[in-house]
mmCIF file of C-alpha atoms in Angstrom:
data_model
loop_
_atom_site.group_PDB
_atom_site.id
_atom_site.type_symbol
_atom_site.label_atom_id
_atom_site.label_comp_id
_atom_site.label_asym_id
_atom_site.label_seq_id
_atom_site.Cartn_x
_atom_site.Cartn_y
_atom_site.Cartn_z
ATOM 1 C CA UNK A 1 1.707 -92.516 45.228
ATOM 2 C CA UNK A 2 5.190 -92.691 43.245
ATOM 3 C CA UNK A 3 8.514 -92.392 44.810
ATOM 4 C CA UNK A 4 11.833 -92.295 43.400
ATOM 5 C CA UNK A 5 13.731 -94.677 45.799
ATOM 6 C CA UNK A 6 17.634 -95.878 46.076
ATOM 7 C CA UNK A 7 17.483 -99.657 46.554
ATOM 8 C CA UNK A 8 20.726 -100.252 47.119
ATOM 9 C CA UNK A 9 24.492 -98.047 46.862
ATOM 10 C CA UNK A 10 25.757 -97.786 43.307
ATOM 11 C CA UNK A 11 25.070 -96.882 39.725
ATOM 12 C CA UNK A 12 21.771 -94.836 38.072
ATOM 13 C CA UNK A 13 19.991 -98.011 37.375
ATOM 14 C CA UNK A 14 19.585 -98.994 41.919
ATOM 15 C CA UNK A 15 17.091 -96.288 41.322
ATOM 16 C CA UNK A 16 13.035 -97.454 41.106
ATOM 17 C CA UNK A 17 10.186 -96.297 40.959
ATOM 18 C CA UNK A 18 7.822 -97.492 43.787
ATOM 19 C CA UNK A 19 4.361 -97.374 45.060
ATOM 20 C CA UNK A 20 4.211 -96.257 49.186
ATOM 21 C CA UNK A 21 2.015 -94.592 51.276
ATOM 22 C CA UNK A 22 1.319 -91.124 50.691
ATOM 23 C CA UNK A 23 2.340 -89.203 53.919
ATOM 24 C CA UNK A 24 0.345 -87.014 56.010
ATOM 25 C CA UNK A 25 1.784 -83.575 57.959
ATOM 26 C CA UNK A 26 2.221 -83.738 61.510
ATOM 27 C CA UNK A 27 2.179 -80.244 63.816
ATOM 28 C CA UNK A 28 4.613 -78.047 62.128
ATOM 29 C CA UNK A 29 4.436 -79.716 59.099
ATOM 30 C CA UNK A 30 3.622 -79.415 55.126
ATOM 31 C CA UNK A 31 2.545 -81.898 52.700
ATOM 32 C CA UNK A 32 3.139 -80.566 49.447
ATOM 33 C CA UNK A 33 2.103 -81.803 45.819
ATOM 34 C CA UNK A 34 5.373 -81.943 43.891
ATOM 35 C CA UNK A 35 5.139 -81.107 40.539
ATOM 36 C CA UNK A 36 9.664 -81.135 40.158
ATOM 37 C CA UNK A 37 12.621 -81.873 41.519
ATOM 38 C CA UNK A 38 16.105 -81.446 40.256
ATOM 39 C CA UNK A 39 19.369 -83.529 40.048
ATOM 40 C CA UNK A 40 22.042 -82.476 42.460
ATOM 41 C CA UNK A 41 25.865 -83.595 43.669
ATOM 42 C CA UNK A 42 24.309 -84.597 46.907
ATOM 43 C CA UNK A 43 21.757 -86.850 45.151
ATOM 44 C CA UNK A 44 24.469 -88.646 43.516
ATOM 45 C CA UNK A 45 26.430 -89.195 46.306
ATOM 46 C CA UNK A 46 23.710 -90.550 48.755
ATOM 47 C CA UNK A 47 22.780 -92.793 45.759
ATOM 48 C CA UNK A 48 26.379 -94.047 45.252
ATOM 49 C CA UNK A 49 26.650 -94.405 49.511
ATOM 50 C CA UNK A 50 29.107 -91.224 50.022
ATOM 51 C CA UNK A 51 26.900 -90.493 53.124
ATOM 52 C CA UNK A 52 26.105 -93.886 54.254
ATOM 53 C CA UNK A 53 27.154 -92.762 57.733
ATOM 54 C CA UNK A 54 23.908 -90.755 57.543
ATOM 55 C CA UNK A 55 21.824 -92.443 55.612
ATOM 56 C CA UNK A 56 22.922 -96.187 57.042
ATOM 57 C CA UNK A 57 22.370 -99.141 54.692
ATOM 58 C CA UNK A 58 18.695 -99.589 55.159
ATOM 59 C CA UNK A 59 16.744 -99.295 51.944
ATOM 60 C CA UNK A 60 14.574 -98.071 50.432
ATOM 61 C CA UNK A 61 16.361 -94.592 50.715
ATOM 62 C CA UNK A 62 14.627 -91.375 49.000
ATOM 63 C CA UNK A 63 16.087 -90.076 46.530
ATOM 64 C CA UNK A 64 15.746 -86.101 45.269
ATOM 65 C CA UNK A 65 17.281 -82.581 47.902
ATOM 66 C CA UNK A 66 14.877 -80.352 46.446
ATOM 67 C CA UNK A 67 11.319 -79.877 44.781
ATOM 68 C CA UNK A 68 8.228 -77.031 43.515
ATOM 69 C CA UNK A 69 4.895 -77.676 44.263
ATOM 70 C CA UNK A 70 1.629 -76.957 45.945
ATOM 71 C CA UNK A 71 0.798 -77.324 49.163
ATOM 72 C CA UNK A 72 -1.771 -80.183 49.347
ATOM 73 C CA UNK A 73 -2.125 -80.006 53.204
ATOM 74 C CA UNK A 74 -0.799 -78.508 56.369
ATOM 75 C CA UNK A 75 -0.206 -79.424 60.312
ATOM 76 C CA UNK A 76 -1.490 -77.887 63.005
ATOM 77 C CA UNK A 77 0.434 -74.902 63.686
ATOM 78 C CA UNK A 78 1.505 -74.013 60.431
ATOM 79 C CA UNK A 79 -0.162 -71.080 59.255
ATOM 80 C CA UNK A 80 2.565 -69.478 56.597
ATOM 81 C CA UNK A 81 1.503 -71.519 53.919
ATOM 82 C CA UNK A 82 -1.831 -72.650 52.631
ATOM 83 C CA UNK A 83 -3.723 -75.036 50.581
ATOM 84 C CA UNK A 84 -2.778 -74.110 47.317
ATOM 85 C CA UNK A 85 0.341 -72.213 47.674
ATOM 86 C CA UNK A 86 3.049 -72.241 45.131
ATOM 87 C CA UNK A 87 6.079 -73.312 47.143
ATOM 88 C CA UNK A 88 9.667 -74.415 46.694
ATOM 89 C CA UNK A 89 12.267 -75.677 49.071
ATOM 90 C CA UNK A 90 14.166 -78.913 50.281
ATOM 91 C CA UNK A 91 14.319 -81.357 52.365
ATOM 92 C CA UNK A 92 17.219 -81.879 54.857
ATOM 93 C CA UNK A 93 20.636 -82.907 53.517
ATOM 94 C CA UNK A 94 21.921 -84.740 55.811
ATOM 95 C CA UNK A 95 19.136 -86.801 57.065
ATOM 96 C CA UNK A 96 17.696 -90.190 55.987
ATOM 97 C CA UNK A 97 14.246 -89.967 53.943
ATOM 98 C CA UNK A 98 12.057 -92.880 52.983
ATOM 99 C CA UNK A 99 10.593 -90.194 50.792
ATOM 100 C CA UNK A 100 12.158 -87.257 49.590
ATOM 101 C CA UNK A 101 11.782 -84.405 46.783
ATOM 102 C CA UNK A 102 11.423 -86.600 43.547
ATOM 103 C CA UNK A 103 8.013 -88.518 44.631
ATOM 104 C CA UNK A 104 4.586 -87.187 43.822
ATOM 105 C CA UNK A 105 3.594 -86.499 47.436
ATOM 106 C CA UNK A 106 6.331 -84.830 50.506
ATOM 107 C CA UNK A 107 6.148 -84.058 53.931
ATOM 108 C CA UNK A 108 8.885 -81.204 55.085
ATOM 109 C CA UNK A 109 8.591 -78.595 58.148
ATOM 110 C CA UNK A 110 7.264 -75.628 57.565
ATOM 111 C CA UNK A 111 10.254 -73.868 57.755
ATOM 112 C CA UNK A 112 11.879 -75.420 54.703
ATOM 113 C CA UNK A 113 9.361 -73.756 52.386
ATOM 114 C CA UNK A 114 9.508 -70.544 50.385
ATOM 115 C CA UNK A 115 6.700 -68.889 47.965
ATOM 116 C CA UNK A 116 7.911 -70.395 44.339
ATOM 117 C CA UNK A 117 8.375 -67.168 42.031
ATOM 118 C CA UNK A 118 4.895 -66.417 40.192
ATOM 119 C CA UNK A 119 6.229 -65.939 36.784
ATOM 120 C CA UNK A 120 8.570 -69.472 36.528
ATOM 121 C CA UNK A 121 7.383 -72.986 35.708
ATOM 122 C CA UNK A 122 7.607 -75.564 38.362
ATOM 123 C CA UNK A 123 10.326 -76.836 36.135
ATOM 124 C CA UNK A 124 12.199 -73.803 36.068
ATOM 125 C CA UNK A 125 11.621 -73.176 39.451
ATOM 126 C CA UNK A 126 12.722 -76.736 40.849
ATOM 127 C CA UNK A 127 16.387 -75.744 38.269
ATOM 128 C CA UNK A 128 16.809 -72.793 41.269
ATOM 129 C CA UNK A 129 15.867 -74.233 44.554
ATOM 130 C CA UNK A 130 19.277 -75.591 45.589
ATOM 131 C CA UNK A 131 21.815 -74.013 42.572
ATOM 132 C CA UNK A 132 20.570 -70.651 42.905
ATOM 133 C CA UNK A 133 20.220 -71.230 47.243
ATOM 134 C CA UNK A 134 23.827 -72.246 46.980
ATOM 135 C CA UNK A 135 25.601 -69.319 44.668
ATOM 136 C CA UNK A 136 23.592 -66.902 46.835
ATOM 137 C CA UNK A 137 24.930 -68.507 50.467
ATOM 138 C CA UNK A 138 28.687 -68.570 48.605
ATOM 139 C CA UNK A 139 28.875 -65.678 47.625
ATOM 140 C CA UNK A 140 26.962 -62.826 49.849
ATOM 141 C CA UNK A 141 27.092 -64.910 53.094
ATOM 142 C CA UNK A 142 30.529 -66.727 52.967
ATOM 143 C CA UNK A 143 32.655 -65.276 50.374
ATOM 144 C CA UNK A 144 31.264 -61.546 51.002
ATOM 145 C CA UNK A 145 31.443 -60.082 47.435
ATOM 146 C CA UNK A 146 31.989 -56.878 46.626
ATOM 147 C CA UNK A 147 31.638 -54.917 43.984
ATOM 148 C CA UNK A 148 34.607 -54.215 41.703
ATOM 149 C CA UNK A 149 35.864 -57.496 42.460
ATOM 150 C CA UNK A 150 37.394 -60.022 40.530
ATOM 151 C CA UNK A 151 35.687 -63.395 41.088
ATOM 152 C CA UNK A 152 36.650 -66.986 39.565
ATOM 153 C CA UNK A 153 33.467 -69.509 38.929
ATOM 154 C CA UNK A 154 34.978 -72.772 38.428
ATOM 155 C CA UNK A 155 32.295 -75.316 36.901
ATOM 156 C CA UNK A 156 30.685 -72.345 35.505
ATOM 157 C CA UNK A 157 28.343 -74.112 33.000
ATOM 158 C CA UNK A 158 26.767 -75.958 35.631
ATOM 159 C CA UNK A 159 23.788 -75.614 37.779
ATOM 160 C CA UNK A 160 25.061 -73.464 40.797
ATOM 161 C CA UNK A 161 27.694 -71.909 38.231
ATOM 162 C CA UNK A 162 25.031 -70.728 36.137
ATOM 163 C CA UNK A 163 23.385 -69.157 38.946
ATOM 164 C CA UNK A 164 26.718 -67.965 40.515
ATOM 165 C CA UNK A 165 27.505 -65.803 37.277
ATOM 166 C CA UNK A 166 23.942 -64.214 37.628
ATOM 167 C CA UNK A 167 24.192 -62.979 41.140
ATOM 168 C CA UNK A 168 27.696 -61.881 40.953
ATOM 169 C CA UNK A 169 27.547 -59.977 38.156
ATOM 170 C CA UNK A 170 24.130 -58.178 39.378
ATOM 171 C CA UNK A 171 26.256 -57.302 43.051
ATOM 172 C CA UNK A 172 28.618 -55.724 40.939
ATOM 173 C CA UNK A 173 31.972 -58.130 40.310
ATOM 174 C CA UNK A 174 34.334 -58.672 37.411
ATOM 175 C CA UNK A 175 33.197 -62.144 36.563
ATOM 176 C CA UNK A 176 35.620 -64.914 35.232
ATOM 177 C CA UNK A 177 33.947 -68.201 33.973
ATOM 178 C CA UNK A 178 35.737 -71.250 34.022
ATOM 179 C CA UNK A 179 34.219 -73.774 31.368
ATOM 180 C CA UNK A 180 34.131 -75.162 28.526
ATOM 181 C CA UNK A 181 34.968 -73.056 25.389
ATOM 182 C CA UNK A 182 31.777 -73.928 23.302
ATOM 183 C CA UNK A 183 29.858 -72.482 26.403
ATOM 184 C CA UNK A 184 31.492 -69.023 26.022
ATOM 185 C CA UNK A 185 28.327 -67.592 24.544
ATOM 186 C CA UNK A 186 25.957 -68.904 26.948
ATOM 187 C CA UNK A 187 27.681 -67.742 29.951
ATOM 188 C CA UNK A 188 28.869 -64.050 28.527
ATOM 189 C CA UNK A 189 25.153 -63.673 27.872
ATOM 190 C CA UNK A 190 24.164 -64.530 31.657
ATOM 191 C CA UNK A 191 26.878 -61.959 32.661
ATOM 192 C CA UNK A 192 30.272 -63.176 32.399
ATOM 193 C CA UNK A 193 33.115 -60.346 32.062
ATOM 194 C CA UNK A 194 35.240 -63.246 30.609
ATOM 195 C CA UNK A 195 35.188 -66.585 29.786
ATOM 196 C CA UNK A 196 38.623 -68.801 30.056
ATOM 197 C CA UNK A 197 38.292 -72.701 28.415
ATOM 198 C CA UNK A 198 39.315 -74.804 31.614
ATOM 199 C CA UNK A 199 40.823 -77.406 29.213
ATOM 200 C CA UNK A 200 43.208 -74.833 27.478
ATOM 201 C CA UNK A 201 43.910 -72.735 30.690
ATOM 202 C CA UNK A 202 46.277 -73.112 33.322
ATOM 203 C CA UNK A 203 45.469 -72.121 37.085
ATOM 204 C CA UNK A 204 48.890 -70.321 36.967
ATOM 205 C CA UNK A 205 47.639 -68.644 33.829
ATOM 206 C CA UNK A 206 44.733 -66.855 35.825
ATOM 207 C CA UNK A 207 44.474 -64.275 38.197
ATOM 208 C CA UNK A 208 45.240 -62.829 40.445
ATOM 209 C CA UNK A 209 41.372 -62.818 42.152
ATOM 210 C CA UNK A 210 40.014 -61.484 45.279
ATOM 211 C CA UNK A 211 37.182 -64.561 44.886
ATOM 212 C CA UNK A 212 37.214 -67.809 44.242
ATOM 213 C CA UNK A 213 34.209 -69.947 44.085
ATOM 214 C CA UNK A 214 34.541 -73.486 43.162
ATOM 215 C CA UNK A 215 32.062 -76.197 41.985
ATOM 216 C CA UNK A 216 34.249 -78.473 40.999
ATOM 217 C CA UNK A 217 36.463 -80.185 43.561
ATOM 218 C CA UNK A 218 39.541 -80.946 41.836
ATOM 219 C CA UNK A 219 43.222 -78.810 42.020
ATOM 220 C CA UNK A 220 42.116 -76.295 44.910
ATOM 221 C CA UNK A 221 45.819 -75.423 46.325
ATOM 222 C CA UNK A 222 46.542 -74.427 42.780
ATOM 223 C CA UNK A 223 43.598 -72.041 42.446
ATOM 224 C CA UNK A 224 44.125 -70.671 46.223
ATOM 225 C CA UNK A 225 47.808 -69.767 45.013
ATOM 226 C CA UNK A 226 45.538 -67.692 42.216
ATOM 227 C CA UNK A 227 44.012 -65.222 45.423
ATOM 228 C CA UNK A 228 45.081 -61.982 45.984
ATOM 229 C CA UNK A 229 46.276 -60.614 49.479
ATOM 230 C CA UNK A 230 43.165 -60.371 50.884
ATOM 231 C CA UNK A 231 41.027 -63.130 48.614
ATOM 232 C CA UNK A 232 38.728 -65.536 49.745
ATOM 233 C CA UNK A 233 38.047 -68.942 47.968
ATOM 234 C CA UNK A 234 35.233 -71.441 48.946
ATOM 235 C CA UNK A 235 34.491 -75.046 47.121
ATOM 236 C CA UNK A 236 30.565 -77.058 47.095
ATOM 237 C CA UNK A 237 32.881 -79.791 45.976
ATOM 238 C CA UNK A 238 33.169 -82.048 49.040
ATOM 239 C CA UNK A 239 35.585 -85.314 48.905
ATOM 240 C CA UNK A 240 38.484 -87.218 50.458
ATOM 241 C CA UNK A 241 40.628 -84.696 48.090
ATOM 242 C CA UNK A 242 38.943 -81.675 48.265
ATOM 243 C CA UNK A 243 38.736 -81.971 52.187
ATOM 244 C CA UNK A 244 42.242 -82.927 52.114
ATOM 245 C CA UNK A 245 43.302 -79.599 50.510
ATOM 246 C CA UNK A 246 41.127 -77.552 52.734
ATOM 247 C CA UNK A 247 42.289 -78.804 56.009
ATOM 248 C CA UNK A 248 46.116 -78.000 54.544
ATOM 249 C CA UNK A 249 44.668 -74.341 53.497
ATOM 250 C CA UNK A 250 43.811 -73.865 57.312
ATOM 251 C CA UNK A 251 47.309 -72.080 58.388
ATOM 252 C CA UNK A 252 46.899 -69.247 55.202
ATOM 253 C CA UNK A 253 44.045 -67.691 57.611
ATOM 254 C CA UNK A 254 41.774 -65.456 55.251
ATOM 255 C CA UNK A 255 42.912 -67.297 52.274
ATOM 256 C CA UNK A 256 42.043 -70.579 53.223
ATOM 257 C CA UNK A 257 39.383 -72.826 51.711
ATOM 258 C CA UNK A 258 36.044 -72.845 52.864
ATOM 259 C CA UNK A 259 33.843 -75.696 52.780
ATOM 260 C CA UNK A 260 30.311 -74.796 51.515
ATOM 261 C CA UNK A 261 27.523 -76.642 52.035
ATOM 262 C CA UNK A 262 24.089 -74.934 51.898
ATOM 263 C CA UNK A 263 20.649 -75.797 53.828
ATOM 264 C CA UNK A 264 18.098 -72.905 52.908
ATOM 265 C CA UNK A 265 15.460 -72.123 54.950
ATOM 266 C CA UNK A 266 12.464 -69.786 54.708
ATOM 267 C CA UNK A 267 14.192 -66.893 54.663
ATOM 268 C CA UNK A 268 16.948 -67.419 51.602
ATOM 269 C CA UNK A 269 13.949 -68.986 49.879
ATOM 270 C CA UNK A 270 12.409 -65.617 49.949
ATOM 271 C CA UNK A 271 15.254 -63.642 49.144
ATOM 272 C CA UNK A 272 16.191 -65.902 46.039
ATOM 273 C CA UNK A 273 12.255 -65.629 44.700
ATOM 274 C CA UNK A 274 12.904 -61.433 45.125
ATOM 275 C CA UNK A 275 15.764 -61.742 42.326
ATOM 276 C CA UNK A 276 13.985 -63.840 40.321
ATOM 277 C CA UNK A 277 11.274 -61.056 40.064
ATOM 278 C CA UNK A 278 13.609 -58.695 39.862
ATOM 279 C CA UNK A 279 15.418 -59.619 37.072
ATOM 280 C CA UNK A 280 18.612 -60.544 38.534
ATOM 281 C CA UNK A 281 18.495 -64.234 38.092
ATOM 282 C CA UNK A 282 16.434 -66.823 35.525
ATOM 283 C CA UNK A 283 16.635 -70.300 35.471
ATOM 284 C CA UNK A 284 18.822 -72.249 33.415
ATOM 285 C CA UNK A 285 17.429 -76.040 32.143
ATOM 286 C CA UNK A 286 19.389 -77.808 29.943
ATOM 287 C CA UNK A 287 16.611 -81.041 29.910
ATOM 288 C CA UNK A 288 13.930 -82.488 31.516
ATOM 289 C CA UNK A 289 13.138 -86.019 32.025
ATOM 290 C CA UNK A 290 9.829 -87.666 33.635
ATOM 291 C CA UNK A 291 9.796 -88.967 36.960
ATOM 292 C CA UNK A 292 9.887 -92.781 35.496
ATOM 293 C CA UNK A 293 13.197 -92.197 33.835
ATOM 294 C CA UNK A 294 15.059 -90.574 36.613
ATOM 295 C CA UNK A 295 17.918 -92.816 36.397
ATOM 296 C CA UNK A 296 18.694 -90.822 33.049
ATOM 297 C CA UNK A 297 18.647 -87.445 34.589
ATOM 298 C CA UNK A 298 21.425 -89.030 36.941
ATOM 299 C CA UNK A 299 23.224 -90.412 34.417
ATOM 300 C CA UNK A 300 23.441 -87.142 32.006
ATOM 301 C CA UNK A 301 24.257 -85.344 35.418
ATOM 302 C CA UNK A 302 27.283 -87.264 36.057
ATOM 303 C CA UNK A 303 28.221 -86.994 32.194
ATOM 304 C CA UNK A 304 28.685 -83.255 32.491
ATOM 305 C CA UNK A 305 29.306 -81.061 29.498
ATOM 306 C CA UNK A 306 25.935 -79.461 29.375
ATOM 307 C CA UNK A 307 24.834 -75.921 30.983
ATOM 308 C CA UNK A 308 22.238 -75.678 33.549
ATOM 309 C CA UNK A 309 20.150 -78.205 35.463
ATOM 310 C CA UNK A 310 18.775 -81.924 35.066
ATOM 311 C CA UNK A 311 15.256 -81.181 36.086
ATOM 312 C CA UNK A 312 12.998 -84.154 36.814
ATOM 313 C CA UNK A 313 9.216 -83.746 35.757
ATOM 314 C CA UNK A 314 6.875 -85.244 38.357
ATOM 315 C CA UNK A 315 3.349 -83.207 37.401
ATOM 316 C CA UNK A 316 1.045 -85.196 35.368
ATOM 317 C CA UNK A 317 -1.544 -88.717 36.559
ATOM 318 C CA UNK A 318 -1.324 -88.889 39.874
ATOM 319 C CA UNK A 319 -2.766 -92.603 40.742
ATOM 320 C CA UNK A 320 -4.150 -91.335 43.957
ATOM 321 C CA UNK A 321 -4.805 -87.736 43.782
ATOM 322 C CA UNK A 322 -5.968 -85.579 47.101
#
């Protein structure tokens, strides 16, 4: 089978595509036919060796945090998913795969899988796994939004941002985006109260909020100083600087910075494919690119400027098929 595989730290172009073994499930375990995967931060970084404490320097490394498919096979023990279930999940963040979500074949416990939404493509579902996960863990679980609230999205054109200005506005807050002005319309139309261009807008010419949720990494004290009495701000964005300004935001007690980093299981899965089919959130894909050119999905990820998800196609020959 294919694999999309790191070998070695550094740009888009260390990434191959190789032949391996296909896995099989031990107890507890699901093998699952992936038909998508999407681009995320945390691929980046593992590709560029931000988390070479975890993933060590041994390559080939596995590149790709989440995936939709069908299940091809299952462990013993596992009987919440069978043969020919639509699924969706990840695989763990912060461990070292051979394999991971962007390969045609993946082995992950049981208990990272949810039922995929019926009425979304495996593309569109693999654009939700981990942005829509993400908003949904920021803002109901650590950011407890309310509604009548006044929330911030920094980064609001991209994948969790998109997904972020969904859910909020269905629970009810005042939704300020945080973008780029020629996404106004995009974002207004997904539920934005208001939409401020980040290049033309001062943090000290916003506010005040009761939420802040950032995506972007960059200028946090500034945006903290932007929270009402009682607000509450939380970043995805994890780096030397972003970490730097969260440990200093530690002595404002409510008002500090949290650190987000999300690892759905079953459960979230669940809930997330309920608001799909509800209504409350759809995916947004801004391109697709085939499992062979992967390195360009990376690279137009790390460009920016674009609204929604890098979605990486894996469906289609599969040389040795089950």
């Amino acid at each position: 089978m294919r694999a999309a595989q790191i070998a070695g730290f550094g740009a888009p172009e260390v990434l191959q595509i190789n032949d391996v073994d296909r896995p099989a499930p031990g107890a507890g375990e699901v093998l699952v036919s992936v038909e998508a995967s999407s681009v995320n931060g945390l691929d980046t970084i593992v590709r560029a060796g931000g988390l070479r404490i975890v993933t060590g320097r041994r390559f080939p490394i596995g590149v790709g945090l989440d995936f939709a498919g069908v299940v091809a096979a299952t462990g013993a023990g596992v009987d919440r998913h069978r043969v020919g279930d639509r699924v969706w999940g990840t695989v763990h963040p912060l461990r070292r795969h051979a394999v991971a979500g962007a390969a045609d074949y993946v082995v992950v416990p049981a208990d990272r899988l949810g039922p995929a939404p019926a009425d979304l493509s495996a593309v569109e579902a693999a654009s939700l796994v981990v942005a829509g996960t993400t908003a949904l863990i920021a803002l109901r679980d650590t950011l407890h939004l309310r509604a009548g609230e006044r929330l911030l999205v920094r980064g609001a054109a991209g994948g969790v941002g998109t997904a972020a200005v969904q859910l909020a506005h269905a629970m009810g807050g005042h939704v300020t985006a945080l973008a780029r002005e020629r996404h106004a319309g995009a974002l207004r139309a997904l539920g934005a109260d208001e939409v401020l261009d980040y290049g033309a807008t001062a943090a000290e010419r916003t506010g005040p909020f009761d939420v802040v949720l950032d995506t972007v990494g960059s200028e946090l004290s500034r945006y903290r100083r932007r929270l009402a009495r009682d607000g509450r701000m939380a970043t995805i964005a994890l780096s030397a600087s972003s970490l730097a300004a969260i440990a200093a935001s530690s002595v404002h007690g409510a008002r500090r910075i949290r650190a987000l980093s999300a690892d759905p299981g079953t459960a979230v899965l669940r809930d997330l494919a309920d608001r799909v089919a509800s209504g409350v959130l759809r995916p947004v894909v801004d391109s697709v690119y085939p499992l062979a050119d992967i390195a360009s999905a990376h690279r137009a990820f790390e460009r920016g400027g674009v609204v929604g998800k890098q979605v990486v196609a894996v469906a289609g020959e599969r040389p040795n098929p089950l």
